[in-house]
XYZ file of C-alpha atoms in Angstrom:
511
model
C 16.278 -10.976 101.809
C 17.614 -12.346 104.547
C 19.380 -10.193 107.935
C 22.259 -11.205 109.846
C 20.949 -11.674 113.577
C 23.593 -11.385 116.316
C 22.833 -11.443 119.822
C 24.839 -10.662 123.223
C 23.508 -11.719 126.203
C 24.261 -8.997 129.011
C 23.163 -10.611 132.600
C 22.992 -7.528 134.150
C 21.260 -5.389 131.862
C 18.923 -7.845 130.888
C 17.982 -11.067 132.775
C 19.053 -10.921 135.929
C 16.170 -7.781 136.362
C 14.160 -10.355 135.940
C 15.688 -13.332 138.498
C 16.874 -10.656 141.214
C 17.660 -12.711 144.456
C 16.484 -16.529 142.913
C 19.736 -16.740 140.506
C 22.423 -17.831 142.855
C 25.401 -16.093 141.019
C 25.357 -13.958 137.566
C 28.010 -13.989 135.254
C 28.990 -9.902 134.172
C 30.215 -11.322 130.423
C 28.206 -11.273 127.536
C 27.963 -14.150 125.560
C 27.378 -14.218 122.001
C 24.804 -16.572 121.049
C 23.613 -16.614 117.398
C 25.178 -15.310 114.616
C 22.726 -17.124 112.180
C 19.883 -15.647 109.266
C 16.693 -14.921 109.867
C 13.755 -13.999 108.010
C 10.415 -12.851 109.325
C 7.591 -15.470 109.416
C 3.874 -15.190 109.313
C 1.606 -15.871 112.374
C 0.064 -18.919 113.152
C -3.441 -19.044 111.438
C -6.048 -19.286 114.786
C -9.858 -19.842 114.814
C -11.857 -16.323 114.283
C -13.842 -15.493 116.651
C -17.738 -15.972 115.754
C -18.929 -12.157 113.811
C -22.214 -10.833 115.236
C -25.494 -11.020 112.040
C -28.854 -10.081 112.188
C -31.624 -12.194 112.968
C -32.480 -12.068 109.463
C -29.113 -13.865 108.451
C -28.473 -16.141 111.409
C -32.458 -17.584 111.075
C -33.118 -20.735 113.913
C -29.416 -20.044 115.139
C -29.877 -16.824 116.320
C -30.021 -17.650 120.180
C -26.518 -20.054 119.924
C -24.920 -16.989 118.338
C -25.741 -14.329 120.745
C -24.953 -16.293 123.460
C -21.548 -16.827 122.466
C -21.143 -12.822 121.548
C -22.291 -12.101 124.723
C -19.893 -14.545 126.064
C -17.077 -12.955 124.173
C -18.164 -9.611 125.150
C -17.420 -10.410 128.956
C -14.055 -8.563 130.275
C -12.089 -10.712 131.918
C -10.519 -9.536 134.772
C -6.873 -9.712 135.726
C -6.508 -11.647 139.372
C -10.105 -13.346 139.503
C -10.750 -17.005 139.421
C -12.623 -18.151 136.839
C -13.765 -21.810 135.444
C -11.493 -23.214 132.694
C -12.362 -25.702 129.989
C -8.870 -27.746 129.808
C -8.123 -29.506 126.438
C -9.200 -32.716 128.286
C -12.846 -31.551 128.513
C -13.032 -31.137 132.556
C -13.277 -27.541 134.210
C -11.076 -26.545 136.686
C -10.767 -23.050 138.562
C -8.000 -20.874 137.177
C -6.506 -17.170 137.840
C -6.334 -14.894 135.235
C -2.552 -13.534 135.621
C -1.862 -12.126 132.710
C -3.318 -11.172 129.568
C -1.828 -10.804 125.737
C -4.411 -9.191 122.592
C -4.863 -10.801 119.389
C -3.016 -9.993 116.110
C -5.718 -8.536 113.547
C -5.514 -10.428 109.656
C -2.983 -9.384 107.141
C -2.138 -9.991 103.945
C -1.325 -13.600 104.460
C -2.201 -14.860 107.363
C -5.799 -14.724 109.243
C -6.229 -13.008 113.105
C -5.178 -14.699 116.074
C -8.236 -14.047 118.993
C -6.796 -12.598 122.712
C -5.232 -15.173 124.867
C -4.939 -15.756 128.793
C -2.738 -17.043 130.734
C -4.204 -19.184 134.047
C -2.818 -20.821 137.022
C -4.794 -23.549 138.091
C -5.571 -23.204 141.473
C -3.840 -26.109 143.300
C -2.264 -27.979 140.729
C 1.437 -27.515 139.886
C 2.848 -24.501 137.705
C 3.988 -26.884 134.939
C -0.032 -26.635 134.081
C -0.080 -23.275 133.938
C -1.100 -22.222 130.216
C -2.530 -19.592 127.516
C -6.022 -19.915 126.959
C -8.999 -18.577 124.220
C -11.231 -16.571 125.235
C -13.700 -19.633 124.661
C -12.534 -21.802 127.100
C -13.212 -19.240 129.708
C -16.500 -19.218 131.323
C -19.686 -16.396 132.057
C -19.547 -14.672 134.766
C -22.185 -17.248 137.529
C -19.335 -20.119 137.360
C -16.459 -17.538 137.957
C -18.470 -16.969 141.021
C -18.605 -20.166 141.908
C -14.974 -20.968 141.206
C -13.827 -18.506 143.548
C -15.933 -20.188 145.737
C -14.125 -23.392 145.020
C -10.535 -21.652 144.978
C -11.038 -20.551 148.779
C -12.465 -23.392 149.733
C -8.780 -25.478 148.449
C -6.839 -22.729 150.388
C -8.616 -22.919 153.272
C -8.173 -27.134 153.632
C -6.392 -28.341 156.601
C -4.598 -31.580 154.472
C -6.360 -33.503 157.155
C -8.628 -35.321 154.151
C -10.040 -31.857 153.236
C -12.591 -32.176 149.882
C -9.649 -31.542 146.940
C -10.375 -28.961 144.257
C -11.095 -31.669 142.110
C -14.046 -32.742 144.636
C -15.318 -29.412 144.609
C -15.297 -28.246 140.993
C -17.634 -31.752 140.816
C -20.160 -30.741 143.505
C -20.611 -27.377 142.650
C -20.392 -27.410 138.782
C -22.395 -30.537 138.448
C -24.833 -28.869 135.716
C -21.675 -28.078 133.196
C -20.877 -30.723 130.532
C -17.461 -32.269 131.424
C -17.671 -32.682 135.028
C -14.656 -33.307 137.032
C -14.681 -36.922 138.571
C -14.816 -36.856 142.296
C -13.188 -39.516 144.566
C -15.134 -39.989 147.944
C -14.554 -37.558 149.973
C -15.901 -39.117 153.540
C -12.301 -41.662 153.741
C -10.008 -39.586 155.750
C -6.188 -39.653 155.149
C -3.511 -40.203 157.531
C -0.465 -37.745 157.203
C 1.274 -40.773 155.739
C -1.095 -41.148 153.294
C -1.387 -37.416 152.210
C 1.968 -36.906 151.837
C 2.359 -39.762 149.014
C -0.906 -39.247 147.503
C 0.278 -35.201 147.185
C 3.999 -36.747 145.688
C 2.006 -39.030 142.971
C -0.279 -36.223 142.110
C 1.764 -33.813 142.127
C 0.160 -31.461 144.316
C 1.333 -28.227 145.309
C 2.232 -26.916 148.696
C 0.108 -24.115 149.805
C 2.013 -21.023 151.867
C 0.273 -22.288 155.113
C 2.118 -25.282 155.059
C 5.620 -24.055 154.487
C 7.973 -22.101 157.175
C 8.094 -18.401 156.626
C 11.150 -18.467 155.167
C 10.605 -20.902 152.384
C 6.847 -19.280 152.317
C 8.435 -15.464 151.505
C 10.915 -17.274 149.073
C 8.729 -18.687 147.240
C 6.220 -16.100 147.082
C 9.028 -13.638 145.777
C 9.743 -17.021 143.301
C 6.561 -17.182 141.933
C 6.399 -13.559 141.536
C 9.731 -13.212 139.367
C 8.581 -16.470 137.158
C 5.061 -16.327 136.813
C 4.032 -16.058 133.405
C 5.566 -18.449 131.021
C 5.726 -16.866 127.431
C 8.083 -19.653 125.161
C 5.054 -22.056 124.997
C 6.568 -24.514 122.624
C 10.474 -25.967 122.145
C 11.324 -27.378 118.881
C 14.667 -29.240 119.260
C 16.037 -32.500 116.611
C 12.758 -34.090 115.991
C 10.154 -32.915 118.574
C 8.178 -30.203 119.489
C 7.612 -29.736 123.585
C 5.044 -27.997 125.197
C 7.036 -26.266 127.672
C 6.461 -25.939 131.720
C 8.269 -22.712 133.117
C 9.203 -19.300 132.467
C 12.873 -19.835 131.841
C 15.068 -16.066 131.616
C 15.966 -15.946 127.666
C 16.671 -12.507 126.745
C 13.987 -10.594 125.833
C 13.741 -10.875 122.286
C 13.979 -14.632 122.741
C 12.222 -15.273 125.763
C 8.476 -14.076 124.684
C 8.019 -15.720 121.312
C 5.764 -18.623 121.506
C 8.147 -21.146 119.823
C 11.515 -21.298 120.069
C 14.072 -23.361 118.178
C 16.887 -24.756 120.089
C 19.832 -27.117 117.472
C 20.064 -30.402 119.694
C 23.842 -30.715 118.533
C 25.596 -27.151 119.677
C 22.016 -26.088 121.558
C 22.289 -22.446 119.912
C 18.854 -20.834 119.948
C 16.900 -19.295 117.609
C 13.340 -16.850 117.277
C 12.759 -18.598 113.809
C 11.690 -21.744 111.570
C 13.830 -20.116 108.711
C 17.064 -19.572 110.639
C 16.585 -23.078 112.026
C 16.560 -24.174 109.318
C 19.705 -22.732 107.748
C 21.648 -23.076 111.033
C 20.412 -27.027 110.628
C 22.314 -26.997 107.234
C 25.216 -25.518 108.316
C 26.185 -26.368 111.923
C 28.634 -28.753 111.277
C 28.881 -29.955 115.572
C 27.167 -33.647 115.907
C 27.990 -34.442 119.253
C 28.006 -32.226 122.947
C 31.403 -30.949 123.986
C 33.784 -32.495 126.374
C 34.743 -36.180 126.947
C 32.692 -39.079 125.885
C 33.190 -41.075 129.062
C 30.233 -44.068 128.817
C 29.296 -45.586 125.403
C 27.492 -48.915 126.041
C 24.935 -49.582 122.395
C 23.616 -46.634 122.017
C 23.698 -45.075 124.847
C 26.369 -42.609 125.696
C 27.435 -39.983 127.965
C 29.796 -36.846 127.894
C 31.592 -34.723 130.837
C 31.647 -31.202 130.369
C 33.465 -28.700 132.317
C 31.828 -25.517 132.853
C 35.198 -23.504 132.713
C 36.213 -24.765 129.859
C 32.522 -24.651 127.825
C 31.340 -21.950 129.294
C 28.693 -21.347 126.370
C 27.565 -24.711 126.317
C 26.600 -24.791 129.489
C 24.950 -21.559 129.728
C 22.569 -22.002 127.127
C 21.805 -26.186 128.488
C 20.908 -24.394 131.744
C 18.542 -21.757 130.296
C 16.665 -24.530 127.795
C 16.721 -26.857 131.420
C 15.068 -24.139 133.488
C 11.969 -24.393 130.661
C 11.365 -27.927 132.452
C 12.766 -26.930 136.042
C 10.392 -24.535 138.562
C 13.068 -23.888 141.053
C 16.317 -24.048 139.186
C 18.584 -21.354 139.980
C 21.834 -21.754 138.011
C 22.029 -19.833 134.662
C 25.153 -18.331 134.298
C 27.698 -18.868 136.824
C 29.029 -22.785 135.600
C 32.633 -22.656 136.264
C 32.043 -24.653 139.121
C 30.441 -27.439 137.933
C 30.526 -30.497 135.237
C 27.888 -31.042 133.492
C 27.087 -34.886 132.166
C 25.313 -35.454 129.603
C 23.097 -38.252 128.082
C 22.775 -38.729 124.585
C 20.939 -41.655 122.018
C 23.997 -41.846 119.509
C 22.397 -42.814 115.817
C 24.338 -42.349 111.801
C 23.495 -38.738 112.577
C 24.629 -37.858 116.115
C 24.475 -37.639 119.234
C 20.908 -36.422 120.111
C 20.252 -35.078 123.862
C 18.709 -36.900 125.972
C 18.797 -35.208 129.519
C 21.509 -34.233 131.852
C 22.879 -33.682 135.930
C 24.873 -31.321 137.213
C 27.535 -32.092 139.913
C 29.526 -28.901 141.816
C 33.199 -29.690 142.072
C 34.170 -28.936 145.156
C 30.801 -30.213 147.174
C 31.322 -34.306 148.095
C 28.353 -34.181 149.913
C 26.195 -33.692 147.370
C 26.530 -35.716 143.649
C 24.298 -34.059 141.640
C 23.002 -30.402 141.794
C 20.382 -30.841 139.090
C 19.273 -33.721 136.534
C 16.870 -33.356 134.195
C 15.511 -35.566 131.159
C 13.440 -34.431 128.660
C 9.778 -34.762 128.679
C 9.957 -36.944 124.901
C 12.608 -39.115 126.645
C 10.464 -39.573 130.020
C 9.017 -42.758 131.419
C 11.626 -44.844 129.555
C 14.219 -45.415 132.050
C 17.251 -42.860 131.394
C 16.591 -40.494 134.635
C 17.115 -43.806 137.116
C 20.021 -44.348 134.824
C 21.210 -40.538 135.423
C 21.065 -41.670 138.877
C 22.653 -44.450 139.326
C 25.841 -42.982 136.783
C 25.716 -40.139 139.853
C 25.974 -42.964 142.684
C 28.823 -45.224 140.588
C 30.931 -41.678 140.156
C 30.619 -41.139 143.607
C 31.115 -44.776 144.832
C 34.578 -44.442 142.267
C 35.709 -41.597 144.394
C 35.213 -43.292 147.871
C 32.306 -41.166 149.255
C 28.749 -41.461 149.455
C 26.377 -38.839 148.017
C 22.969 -37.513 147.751
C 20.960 -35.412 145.986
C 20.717 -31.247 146.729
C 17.920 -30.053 148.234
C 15.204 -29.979 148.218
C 13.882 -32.057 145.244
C 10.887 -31.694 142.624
C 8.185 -33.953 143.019
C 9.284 -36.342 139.901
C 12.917 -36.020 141.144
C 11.533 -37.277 144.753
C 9.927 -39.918 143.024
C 12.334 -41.042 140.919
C 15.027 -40.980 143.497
C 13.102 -43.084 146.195
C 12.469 -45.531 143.776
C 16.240 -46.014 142.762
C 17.062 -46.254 146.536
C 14.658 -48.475 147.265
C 15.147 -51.167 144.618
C 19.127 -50.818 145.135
C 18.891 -50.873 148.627
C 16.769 -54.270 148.508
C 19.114 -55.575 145.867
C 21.996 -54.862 148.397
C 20.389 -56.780 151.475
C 19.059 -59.629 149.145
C 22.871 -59.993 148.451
C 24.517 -59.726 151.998
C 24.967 -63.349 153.648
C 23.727 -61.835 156.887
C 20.396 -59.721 157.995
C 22.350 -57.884 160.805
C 24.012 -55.292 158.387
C 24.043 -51.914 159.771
C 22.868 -48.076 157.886
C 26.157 -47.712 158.248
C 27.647 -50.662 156.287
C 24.503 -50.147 153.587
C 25.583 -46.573 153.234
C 28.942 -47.521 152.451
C 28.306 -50.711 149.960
C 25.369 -48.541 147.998
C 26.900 -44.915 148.251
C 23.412 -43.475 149.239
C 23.698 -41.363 152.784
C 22.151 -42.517 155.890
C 19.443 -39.908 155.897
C 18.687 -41.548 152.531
C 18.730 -44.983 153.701
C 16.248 -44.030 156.549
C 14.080 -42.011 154.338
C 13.667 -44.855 152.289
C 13.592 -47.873 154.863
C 11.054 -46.436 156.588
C 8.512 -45.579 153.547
C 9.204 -49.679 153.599
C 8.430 -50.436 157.127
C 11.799 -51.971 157.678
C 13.559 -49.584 160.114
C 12.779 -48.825 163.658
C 14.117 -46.607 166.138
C 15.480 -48.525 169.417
C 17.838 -47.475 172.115
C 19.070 -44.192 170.222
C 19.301 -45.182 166.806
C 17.291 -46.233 163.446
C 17.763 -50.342 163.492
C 16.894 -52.231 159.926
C 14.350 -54.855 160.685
C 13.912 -56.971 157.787
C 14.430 -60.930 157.348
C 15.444 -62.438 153.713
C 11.802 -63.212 152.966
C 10.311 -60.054 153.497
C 13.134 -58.708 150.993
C 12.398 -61.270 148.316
C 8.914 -60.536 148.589
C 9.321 -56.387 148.112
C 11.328 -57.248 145.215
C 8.192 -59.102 143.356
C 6.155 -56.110 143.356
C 5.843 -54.341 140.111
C 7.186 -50.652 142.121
C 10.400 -52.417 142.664
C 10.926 -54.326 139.549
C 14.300 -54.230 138.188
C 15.015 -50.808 136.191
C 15.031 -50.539 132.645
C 18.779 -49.315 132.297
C 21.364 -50.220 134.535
C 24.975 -48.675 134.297
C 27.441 -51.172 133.588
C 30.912 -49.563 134.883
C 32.819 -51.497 132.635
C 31.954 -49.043 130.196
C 33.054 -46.466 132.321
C 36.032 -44.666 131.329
C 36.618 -42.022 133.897
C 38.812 -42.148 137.298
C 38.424 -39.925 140.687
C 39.450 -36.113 140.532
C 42.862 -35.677 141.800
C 42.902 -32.382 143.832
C 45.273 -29.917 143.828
C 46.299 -28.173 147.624
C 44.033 -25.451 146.489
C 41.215 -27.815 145.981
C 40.680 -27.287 142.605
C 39.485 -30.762 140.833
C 41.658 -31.843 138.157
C 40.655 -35.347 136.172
C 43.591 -37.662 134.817
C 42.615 -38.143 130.949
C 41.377 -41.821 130.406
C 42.808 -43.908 126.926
């Protein structure tokens, strides 16, 4: 038999203990999520762990099998550093920062074994996972991996060994070795800087300002242990990144199923499945304002779908480390990118944009990992730069950005900043008169340029230095090659806010 499962969301009695001083504002309604069915589900069937037998029974395999008992016998201690088998095969030193038990066999389903979830030290918190107690190792290597985790905090980014470099040198006798780049070439600052962007490599405290150092700390503290390990939403199952602040009952169930039509989520396979059948929504809320093939995108109001928005947020912030909006949406529009097939309008990804802020065109953007590496985030950005060129103002990103955001960006502004000079008659055009042809900010235009070498800094002020040729030839390399999408605005049915003397935004509707 199936039960009725309803679910109010109360910010302050429930997440918002969790997000304290991170969540920029919290909204004191509830919202009512799911009214859907449910029925309880067995657990996932998981490898037993190896049972102990006499010498008499195990015979020439005796030695393998107490070794791994033994193995399993180790405690594992909350805080220490141990070596961790990835599901690549290399070893990398971890931190035990939290630990869950296994579930013992019932009637239908077999145990699951006691899992752990690590930080890898050095590498970003997207990595951060639940591990068997077999991909842990004995006791010598944790030694030696705290050896190796002090050794990464204690590097001066000067071309300090990485903790790649020395897992390899001082784990060279386990199986998977981690391969080691040479470690003698120093790196200029230059050089760091986009060898840590492309690798994503994390920050340590040491090398932020001690505000941004005690902010994050308290961060990392609030957000540390990511239970929802998996997303199923339309088609696809994603392995998540980030703790993300579902209420409780949602937020520590290992899979969570999210409808990619009305975004209502669910603890579940069975009430997925039902919902699935009966949600009768095939398309995001709002106004359709781009439809070029198959491609389309929606505006949303966060005033008007208040729910909507909410829950896009919260399934966002899975995928997002520092995102801080949850509740409080009113002030923003939301726009959303969507594949449209016979069945709907399937999400694709999404950005942000506060109304009253012309400075900035897009709080947050976000594309979904399935949906990644095929061209729709530059296309997120450049929809962001043609609303804001429609208005009359320039715009940039808030910030600061994620590593894949800063990549992402820098690479639309540089290829539409080249395309912009290849097009101008003249080479004496000024930041000024790019800033206003391309709708990127001058801070933008400089931060890129100079990545390029083609700004310098004479008699007061940042000078492009570039001739036609040198443009021409940038544009042949394969980092600056045309983008997949492009927006083409005469599929754009939208015009500028007009805004009211109390400076609320309203927009004219559009045939």
């Amino acid at each position: 038999m199936t039960v009725t499962e309803s679910v109010k969301v109360n910010n302050a009695d429930k997440t918002i203990q969790q997000d304290e001083q991170i969540v920029i504002a919290t909204d004191k309604k509830e919202i009512d999520v799911n009214n859907t069915t449910t029925e309880t589900t067995g657990k996932t069937p998981a490898t037993e762990n190896v049972a102990t037998k006499t010498n008499a029974e195990l015979g020439p395999s005796t030695t393998t099998a107490t070794a791994t008992t033994n193995q399993n016998d180790m405690q594992i201690k909350t805080g220490e550093v141990y070596l961790i088998k990835r599901a690549d095969g290399n070893v990398y030193p971890a931190q035990i920062i939290q630990s869950r038990p296994g579930e013992p066999a019932t009637g239908n389903s077999t145990s699951t074994p006691a899992e752990y979830y690590v930080h890898y030290v050095g590498l970003n918190r997207r990595l951060d996972e639940w591990v068997s107690r077999d991909r842990i190792t004995d006791t010598t290597d944790a030694e030696t991996a705290s050896e190796a985790a002090n050794s990464a905090d204690s590097t001066d980014g000067n071309g300090g060994k990485t903790i790649k470099q020395l897992s390899k040198e001082q784990i060279a006798n386990l199986e998977n070795p981690l391969p080691m780049e040479n470690s003698d070439r120093k790196l200029t600052r230059n050089q760091k800087r986009r060898h840590d962007e492309i690798n994503h490599v994390q920050k340590t405290y040491a090398e932020m300002d001690p505000t941004t150092a005690a902010l994050e700390k308290e961060h990392e503290a609030i957000t540390k242990v990511k239970y929802i390990d998996k997303l199923r939403i339309g088609r696809f199952e994603i392995d998540t990144w980030y703790f993300s602040p579902y209420p409780e009952e949602y937020g520590k169930v290992g899979t969570l199923y999210v409808c990619e039509y009305c975004l209502k989520y669910m603890r579940f396979q069975k009430t997925y499945r039902y919902h699935a059948s009966e949600c009768t929504q095939r398309q995001p809320p709002g106004n359709e304002i781009y439809r070029k093939g198959t491609i389309s995108i929606f505006e949303i109001d966060g005033k008007e779908h208040k729910l909507y928005c909410q829950i896009l947020c919260l399934m966002a912030k899975l995928f997002l480390d520092h995102k801080t909006l949850y509740y409080d949406v009113e002030p923003f529009y939301f726009y959303v990118l969507c594949e449209i097939d016979k069945r709907g309008a399937h999400i694709v990804g999404y950005f942000s944009k506060e109304k009253e802020s012309p400075e900035n065109n897009v709080a947050c953007i976000l594309i979904l990992p399935p949906y990644q590496r095929k061209g729709y985030g530059k296309l997120l950005i450049a929809f962001s730069y043609e609303l804001s060129r429609r208005e009359g103002v320039v715009g940039s990103p808030e910030k600061p950005l994620s590593d894949l955001g800063r990549l992402s960006y820098r690479s639309y502004w540089a290829y539409t900043l080249l395309e912009f000079m290849k097009e101008c008659r003249t080479t004496t055009q000024s930041i000024k008169e790019l800033s206003e042809l391309s709708g990127i900010t001058q801070e933008d235009i400089i931060y890129t340029l100079q990545s390029m070498k083609m700004v310098k800094y004479w008699k007061g002020q940042h000078v492009i230095c570039v001739t036609p040729k040198t443009v021409m030839e940038h544009l042949q390399l394969p980092q600056f090659k045309k983008p997949k999408l492009t927006v083409d605005p005469v599929y754009l049915r939208w015009v500028p806010p007009k805004r009211n003397p109390t400076g609320n935004a309203k927009f004219k509707k559009v045939a």
